[in-house]
Amino acid sequence: MKTNQGVETGQSAEGTVSTLNTPLFPFKVGLFGIGLDTYWAQFDGLEARLKGYLQRVESRFRRPGVEVVNLGLVDSPEKALVAGHQFRQADIDLLFIYVTTYALSATVLPVVQRAKVPVIVLNLAPEPAINYEWFNQLNDRTRMTGEWLAYCSACPVPEMANVFRRAGIPFHQVTGMLENDPEGWQEIDEWIEAGRVAHVMAHNCLGLMGNYYSGMLDIYSDLTLQNATFGGHMKIVEVDELSALREAVSPEQVKERTAVFAETFDVQADCLPEELARAARTSVALDQLVATHGLGSLAYYHKGSGNPANEDTMSSVILGNSLLTARGIPVAGEYEVKNAQAMKIMDSFGVGGSFTEYYAMDFAADVVLMGHDGPGHIRIAEGKTKVRPLYVYHGKVGRGLSVEMSVKNGPVTLLSVVENGNGKISLLVAEGESVPGPILHIGNTNSRYRFSPGARNFVHTWNSHGPAHHCAVGVGHIASKLAKLGALLKVEVIRVC
């Protein structure tokens, strides 16, 4: 099966499909406008005009991967109760309230209470300003009042805010204009995108294969806390299963996957054919493992020592895991569950999300070198990713092929999912720039990053918030989107720069 993002997904033994935004559980945005039914008989054409505004909002909401449930104008407490039930039955993920004119808070509260999803209030004026001269020459006070009511969207927002606060209902606002307002509509688009990513995380199945790298105390995770915060499901899978799948891979499959390597990577001349074949066999088996269990992400580590089959498997996973990561199934090494979550978030925003950590500091150039051994997100690489043979995996058992890449030059965002020690999760975020310059040709992912506070102050401030030593890096600046995701998940977002 494929999701609407074109990423392969599979069906688990329990018969559930889980990865990304599956057709079984599409991401749905609820939308309704508010008004006051008393007005319609008093002011000719006002109701139709406001419904037209609402239709324009709906048309701007529609995009691939988003279903819009528009219940039209809700203009009485009775209709509000019905709308609340309808939204709940529709299984919406996010609710937008378009304030078209003055409306009673009693036409809003029952909807929100019943829907029980995050709420965004849209205070969007139909135009930048009323044409005062034209307006004051109408010489018909009834018509003038109706015209004013088409512009008074800001009027009931304080009333709604007061009621939401007293009812203990969190809400968010966008204040702007219906048309010709790039800033306002960027905010709206980011709320929709953040809601979609929250939906992805809630339906994601994270595979856990192997065990922790012994002694890395910072990477040990509270799996229940992760599920409680992001939703989704975690499934423990066995390295033995992957090794068994490898044994069943045919020579033809190995040949086909080796050809994919040659097309996808810049395979260096010193890569032995037998090593490429070994990696190809494991790559095919990894795809089968992911499909069998319906995995949308994976955290792994296993020494494999004492078992030749498992050692052979785990020392040949890097190329296959890089291909999976590029397909929207991010793979985090060293069993770093928190960073698998961070990578999934970044990839779901469409910016990549490559596994990384500090490599070194370059005080001469005022940059921080960051990277990691193991798989990389090759879709965000600067140029074609190189494949190099390693004769020892530093700190790990075995030898084999590895990838060497830098993240595309330009704006980047770092994300760390932090377990605070107080039973909560926070998102630690920094925006910077991937810059050209020398990197380490050691068969690892590594890049040069510049941050506005400078390398020294960035490292000092980032570390002060107590993240694990791994984080995810993606291309582009998306701190504002991550802030909205945190708001929807009720998770603290800390921005370093």
XYZ file of C-alpha atoms in Angstrom:
497
model
C 0.000 0.000 0.000
C 1.090 3.585 -0.526
C 0.131 6.587 1.500
C -0.976 9.775 -0.158
C 2.627 10.900 0.124
C 3.800 7.990 -1.994
C 5.680 6.238 0.789
C 5.436 2.496 0.937
C 3.684 1.175 3.989
C 2.700 -2.280 5.075
C 0.270 -4.314 7.099
C 1.292 -5.804 10.397
C 0.453 -9.234 11.731
C -2.343 -7.619 13.758
C -3.875 -6.295 10.539
C -3.374 -2.597 11.222
C -1.831 -0.192 8.788
C 0.353 2.495 10.263
C 2.653 5.022 8.703
C 2.099 8.588 7.759
C -1.343 9.767 6.726
C -2.970 6.498 5.700
C -6.210 6.391 3.700
C -7.847 4.616 6.651
C -7.384 7.662 8.875
C -6.994 10.792 6.734
C -6.053 14.118 8.256
C -9.215 16.181 8.629
C -9.620 19.874 9.305
C -12.936 21.094 10.686
C -14.184 24.541 9.647
C -17.254 26.566 10.510
C -18.223 30.209 10.461
C -20.148 31.985 13.179
C -22.906 34.552 12.909
C -26.167 35.532 14.571
C -29.440 34.279 13.098
C -31.258 37.431 14.244
C -29.332 39.433 11.650
C -30.437 37.627 8.497
C -33.979 38.986 8.347
C -32.805 42.441 9.372
C -29.988 42.960 6.875
C -30.588 41.891 3.309
C -27.771 39.894 1.697
C -25.581 39.688 4.820
C -25.939 35.942 5.355
C -25.109 35.112 1.724
C -22.151 37.468 1.810
C -20.691 35.852 4.926
C -21.233 32.364 3.509
C -19.233 33.500 0.475
C -16.380 34.557 2.742
C -16.472 31.151 4.428
C -16.349 29.405 1.061
C -13.211 31.375 0.162
C -11.559 30.197 3.371
C -12.465 26.584 2.594
C -10.975 26.865 -0.895
C -7.699 28.104 0.592
C -7.640 25.171 3.026
C -7.922 22.499 0.353
C -4.635 20.804 -0.601
C -3.270 17.270 -1.031
C -3.374 15.249 2.179
C -5.993 17.469 3.845
C -9.727 16.793 4.024
C -11.884 19.789 4.941
C -15.131 19.282 6.869
C -17.023 22.577 6.464
C -20.301 22.818 8.374
C -21.108 26.301 7.122
C -22.459 29.120 9.281
C -23.410 28.202 12.836
C -25.690 31.009 14.006
C -27.558 29.681 17.067
C -26.830 27.638 20.218
C -29.057 24.850 18.871
C -27.044 24.586 15.673
C -23.848 24.707 17.727
C -24.792 21.569 19.623
C -25.534 19.737 16.375
C -22.256 20.932 14.820
C -20.289 19.678 17.814
C -21.705 16.191 17.342
C -21.092 16.316 13.588
C -17.450 17.312 13.987
C -16.901 14.574 16.539
C -18.509 12.003 14.256
C -16.341 13.232 11.370
C -13.186 12.496 13.435
C -11.554 15.863 12.753
C -8.014 16.578 13.946
C -8.091 20.378 14.061
C -10.920 22.923 14.290
C -10.914 26.373 12.696
C -13.542 28.913 13.742
C -13.967 31.674 11.163
C -15.406 34.738 12.856
C -17.405 36.348 10.054
C -19.327 38.877 12.196
C -20.558 39.318 15.734
C -21.856 36.066 17.208
C -22.794 34.829 20.645
C -20.211 32.782 22.510
C -23.050 30.294 23.055
C -22.812 29.489 19.341
C -19.157 28.478 19.793
C -18.652 26.791 23.153
C -20.859 23.711 22.520
C -19.022 23.013 19.260
C -15.592 23.150 20.840
C -16.594 21.204 23.930
C -17.964 18.341 21.862
C -15.269 18.291 19.158
C -12.430 18.036 21.712
C -9.627 18.966 19.302
C -7.227 21.940 19.145
C -8.937 25.204 18.189
C -7.728 28.077 15.989
C -9.816 31.247 15.828
C -9.655 33.065 12.477
C -10.231 36.797 12.870
C -10.031 37.749 9.184
C -11.362 41.050 7.911
C -12.790 40.901 4.355
C -10.686 43.905 3.239
C -7.873 46.073 4.664
C -10.334 48.805 5.691
C -13.888 50.036 5.309
C -14.327 52.636 2.592
C -15.409 55.292 5.061
C -16.370 57.965 2.527
C -18.535 55.579 0.509
C -19.978 54.066 3.687
C -21.027 57.391 5.194
C -22.753 58.459 1.976
C -25.131 55.460 1.961
C -27.815 57.522 3.756
C -29.539 54.339 4.924
C -28.729 53.450 8.491
C -30.072 49.909 8.223
C -27.944 49.255 5.167
C -24.991 50.934 6.881
C -25.356 48.661 9.901
C -25.467 45.570 7.696
C -22.353 46.756 5.878
C -20.553 47.342 9.176
C -21.518 43.872 10.431
C -19.704 42.363 7.437
C -16.501 43.939 8.762
C -16.802 43.403 12.524
C -15.096 40.015 12.815
C -12.874 41.320 15.602
C -15.881 42.191 17.779
C -16.756 38.808 19.392
C -13.199 37.443 19.713
C -12.678 38.815 23.258
C -16.010 37.284 24.297
C -14.903 33.901 22.924
C -11.483 34.213 24.528
C -13.024 34.955 27.900
C -15.340 31.957 27.711
C -12.575 29.626 26.504
C -10.315 30.750 29.342
C -13.004 30.243 31.966
C -13.866 26.848 30.470
C -10.220 25.743 30.491
C -10.088 25.384 26.700
C -6.752 26.277 25.034
C -7.093 28.178 21.776
C -4.942 29.909 19.197
C -5.606 32.930 17.008
C -4.803 34.273 13.559
C -5.600 37.950 13.070
C -5.441 39.363 9.573
C -7.294 39.692 6.294
C -9.247 37.311 4.129
C -7.322 38.265 0.984
C -3.912 39.717 0.125
C -2.385 38.883 3.497
C 0.675 36.641 3.045
C 1.629 36.924 6.718
C -1.780 35.881 7.985
C -2.167 33.032 5.532
C 1.327 31.780 6.272
C 0.216 31.469 9.900
C -2.876 29.538 8.838
C -0.887 27.265 6.535
C 1.587 26.553 9.325
C -1.242 25.577 11.697
C -2.588 23.190 9.076
C 0.879 21.765 8.457
C 1.582 21.383 12.172
C -1.760 19.633 12.592
C -0.928 17.265 9.748
C 2.429 16.382 11.346
C 0.750 15.796 14.714
C -1.623 13.462 12.855
C 1.335 11.637 11.292
C 2.966 11.124 14.677
C -0.301 9.909 16.194
C -0.565 7.201 13.524
C 3.102 6.279 13.206
C 4.495 2.889 14.143
C 8.068 3.161 15.435
C 10.061 -0.055 15.249
C 12.541 -0.839 18.021
C 15.185 -3.316 16.916
C 17.977 -4.480 19.158
C 18.963 -2.684 22.334
C 20.609 0.445 23.708
C 24.249 1.222 23.157
C 25.544 0.268 26.583
C 26.535 3.225 28.756
C 24.947 6.075 26.773
C 22.726 7.119 29.643
C 21.373 10.175 27.827
C 19.696 8.140 25.088
C 17.667 5.884 27.366
C 14.019 6.819 26.833
C 10.690 6.539 28.611
C 8.698 4.790 25.892
C 5.377 5.305 27.641
C 6.064 9.047 27.866
C 6.862 9.117 24.146
C 3.569 7.397 23.301
C 1.619 9.590 25.699
C 3.091 12.752 24.153
C 3.112 11.994 20.441
C 0.671 9.107 20.150
C 1.453 6.308 17.745
C 2.629 2.821 18.515
C 5.995 1.210 19.206
C 6.703 -2.297 18.066
C 9.694 -4.339 19.192
C 11.168 -6.317 16.318
C 13.981 -8.813 16.450
C 17.357 -8.685 14.757
C 16.978 -12.448 14.314
C 13.961 -11.808 12.094
C 15.978 -9.451 9.890
C 18.785 -12.007 9.670
C 16.294 -14.701 8.639
C 14.834 -12.421 5.974
C 18.334 -11.876 4.594
C 18.769 -15.587 4.064
C 15.701 -15.695 1.825
C 16.791 -12.818 -0.459
C 17.413 -14.105 -3.987
C 20.516 -13.403 -6.128
C 18.280 -11.497 -8.540
C 17.048 -9.232 -5.759
C 20.638 -8.594 -4.706
C 21.556 -7.687 -8.275
C 18.594 -5.309 -8.592
C 19.355 -3.575 -5.296
C 23.023 -3.217 -6.202
C 21.906 -1.421 -9.342
C 19.805 0.914 -7.177
C 22.899 1.665 -5.110
C 24.850 2.532 -8.235
C 22.105 4.884 -9.401
C 21.420 6.498 -6.028
C 24.886 6.828 -4.539
C 28.343 7.867 -5.668
C 29.903 4.481 -4.988
C 33.656 4.874 -4.554
C 36.074 2.678 -6.477
C 37.422 0.964 -3.362
C 34.023 -0.519 -2.451
C 34.319 -4.261 -2.980
C 31.575 -6.034 -4.992
C 31.043 -8.533 -2.191
C 30.456 -5.689 0.284
C 27.931 -4.074 -2.046
C 26.167 -7.413 -2.414
C 26.128 -7.875 1.359
C 24.590 -4.430 1.853
C 22.093 -5.062 -0.954
C 20.913 -8.290 0.648
C 20.349 -6.501 3.948
C 18.601 -3.593 2.237
C 16.055 -5.889 0.606
C 15.469 -7.627 3.948
C 14.994 -4.276 5.690
C 12.295 -3.312 3.203
C 10.513 -6.582 3.912
C 10.781 -6.059 7.667
C 9.321 -2.557 7.391
C 6.470 -3.753 5.172
C 5.651 -6.713 7.418
C 5.318 -4.581 10.528
C 4.001 -1.383 8.948
C 6.857 0.690 10.329
C 7.002 4.425 9.733
C 10.316 4.877 11.534
C 12.952 2.721 13.197
C 15.475 2.943 16.026
C 18.117 0.238 16.079
C 21.376 -0.961 17.558
C 22.715 -4.448 18.102
C 26.296 -5.540 18.531
C 25.761 -8.921 16.956
C 28.913 -10.256 18.570
C 28.832 -14.013 19.252
C 26.313 -14.607 16.465
C 27.911 -14.505 12.994
C 24.559 -14.133 11.206
C 23.499 -11.123 13.270
C 26.936 -9.543 13.072
C 26.817 -9.888 9.292
C 23.370 -8.299 9.285
C 24.067 -5.369 11.577
C 27.355 -4.443 9.932
C 25.646 -4.073 6.543
C 22.567 -1.959 7.313
C 23.777 1.563 6.560
C 22.959 1.782 2.856
C 19.564 0.147 3.274
C 18.710 2.374 6.211
C 19.732 5.439 4.200
C 17.319 4.393 1.434
C 14.544 3.899 3.988
C 15.211 7.320 5.493
C 15.007 8.900 2.045
C 11.614 7.193 1.531
C 10.091 8.832 4.594
C 10.905 6.035 7.046
C 13.663 7.640 9.133
C 16.107 5.284 10.802
C 18.001 6.321 13.927
C 21.075 4.428 15.071
C 22.259 3.690 18.596
C 18.640 2.876 19.536
C 17.994 6.591 19.970
C 14.197 6.587 20.241
C 13.968 10.316 20.998
C 15.894 11.131 17.858
C 13.840 8.729 15.749
C 10.867 10.844 16.855
C 12.684 14.083 15.996
C 13.657 12.727 12.585
C 10.078 11.642 11.897
C 8.777 15.089 12.796
C 11.275 16.823 10.526
C 10.671 14.439 7.640
C 6.908 14.828 8.015
C 7.350 18.574 7.591
C 9.117 17.759 4.316
C 12.548 19.068 5.333
C 14.460 15.831 5.856
C 15.736 15.050 9.316
C 19.202 13.521 9.352
C 20.769 11.948 12.442
C 23.505 14.198 13.810
C 25.685 15.158 16.789
C 28.633 17.452 17.499
C 31.760 16.417 15.628
C 34.076 19.300 16.375
C 34.201 23.066 16.733
C 35.980 25.285 14.248
C 36.708 28.499 16.131
C 38.675 29.886 13.199
C 35.584 29.831 10.948
C 33.105 30.191 13.845
C 31.191 27.066 12.821
C 30.182 23.805 14.448
C 30.909 20.540 12.631
C 28.069 18.066 13.091
C 27.357 14.634 11.675
C 27.189 10.945 12.561
C 28.178 7.499 11.437
C 25.453 5.269 10.034
C 22.552 6.195 7.749
C 21.976 9.717 6.426
C 19.013 11.480 4.865
C 20.319 11.412 1.312
C 17.451 13.537 -0.069
C 18.872 16.585 1.723
C 22.492 15.978 0.723
C 24.703 18.533 -0.967
C 25.432 16.631 -4.161
C 25.418 12.878 -4.437
C 26.080 10.878 -1.291
C 29.347 8.926 -1.381
C 29.646 5.306 -0.315
C 32.961 4.413 1.288
C 34.270 1.188 2.833
C 35.138 1.277 6.525
C 37.479 -1.336 7.936
C 36.327 -0.657 11.477
C 33.106 0.878 12.823
C 34.373 3.131 15.593
C 32.958 1.874 18.871
C 30.889 -0.801 17.114
C 31.318 -4.379 15.983
C 32.124 -5.219 12.371
C 33.085 -3.411 9.184
C 31.371 -2.590 5.928
C 30.057 0.212 3.728
C 29.070 3.615 5.022
C 27.751 6.883 3.599
C 29.478 10.248 3.488
C 27.411 13.379 2.858
C 26.928 16.982 3.840
C 23.544 18.639 4.254
C 22.628 21.062 1.456
C 24.139 24.491 1.881
C 21.593 27.014 3.027
C 19.159 27.439 5.932
C 18.741 24.518 8.327
C 16.796 23.724 11.489
C 17.929 21.487 14.341
C 15.426 19.615 16.499
C 15.998 17.631 19.667
C 13.231 15.775 21.497
C 14.211 16.223 25.133
C 13.051 14.191 28.124
C 13.343 16.667 30.966
C 13.464 14.387 33.972
C 10.198 15.854 35.252
C 7.946 13.482 33.353
C 7.595 15.793 30.378
C 8.986 16.230 26.892
C 10.148 19.461 25.296
C 11.249 20.338 21.783
C 14.612 22.102 21.536
C 14.969 24.052 18.298
C 17.656 26.096 16.558
C 17.832 27.712 13.143
C 21.169 28.085 11.407
C 22.901 27.683 8.084
C 24.799 24.856 6.434
C 27.876 26.464 4.933
C 30.507 25.239 2.476
C 33.988 24.339 3.601
C 36.175 21.364 4.403
C 34.611 18.320 6.048
C 36.066 15.067 7.356
C 36.326 12.369 4.673
C 35.801 9.485 7.079
C 32.752 7.842 5.565
C 30.278 9.625 7.855
C 27.644 12.310 7.427
C 29.165 15.639 8.449
C 28.475 19.308 7.754
C 29.532 22.789 8.809
C 26.851 24.866 10.555
C 26.819 28.553 11.406
C 24.469 29.966 14.046
C 23.595 33.599 14.705
C 24.883 33.625 18.326
C 28.248 32.251 17.134
C 29.597 28.743 17.605
C 30.688 29.233 21.208
C 27.409 30.733 22.425
C 25.268 28.330 20.424
C 26.928 25.241 21.904
C 26.816 26.708 25.404
C 23.108 27.614 25.204
C 22.005 24.411 23.440
C 23.763 22.266 26.039
C 22.264 24.251 28.924
C 18.833 22.817 28.139
C 20.018 19.245 28.719
C 19.334 17.514 25.406
C 20.738 14.122 24.509
C 23.839 14.332 22.316
C 21.868 13.438 19.167
C 19.515 15.705 17.232
C 17.852 15.849 13.811
C 18.788 18.382 11.148
C 16.540 19.427 8.269
C 16.759 21.963 5.466
C 14.981 25.311 5.699
C 13.883 27.368 8.687
C 10.803 25.847 10.315
C 11.034 26.971 13.953
C 7.630 28.663 13.673
C 6.057 25.415 12.465
C 7.674 23.452 15.275
C 6.346 26.013 17.763
C 2.827 25.378 16.470
C 3.322 21.610 16.640
C 4.383 21.999 20.256
C 1.292 24.090 20.965
C -0.982 21.423 19.466
C 0.757 18.677 21.448
C 0.915 20.822 24.625
C 4.682 20.448 24.631
C 7.133 23.195 25.578
C 9.196 24.478 22.646
C 12.549 26.083 23.460
C 14.156 28.085 20.682
C 17.877 28.697 20.980
C 18.238 30.792 17.810
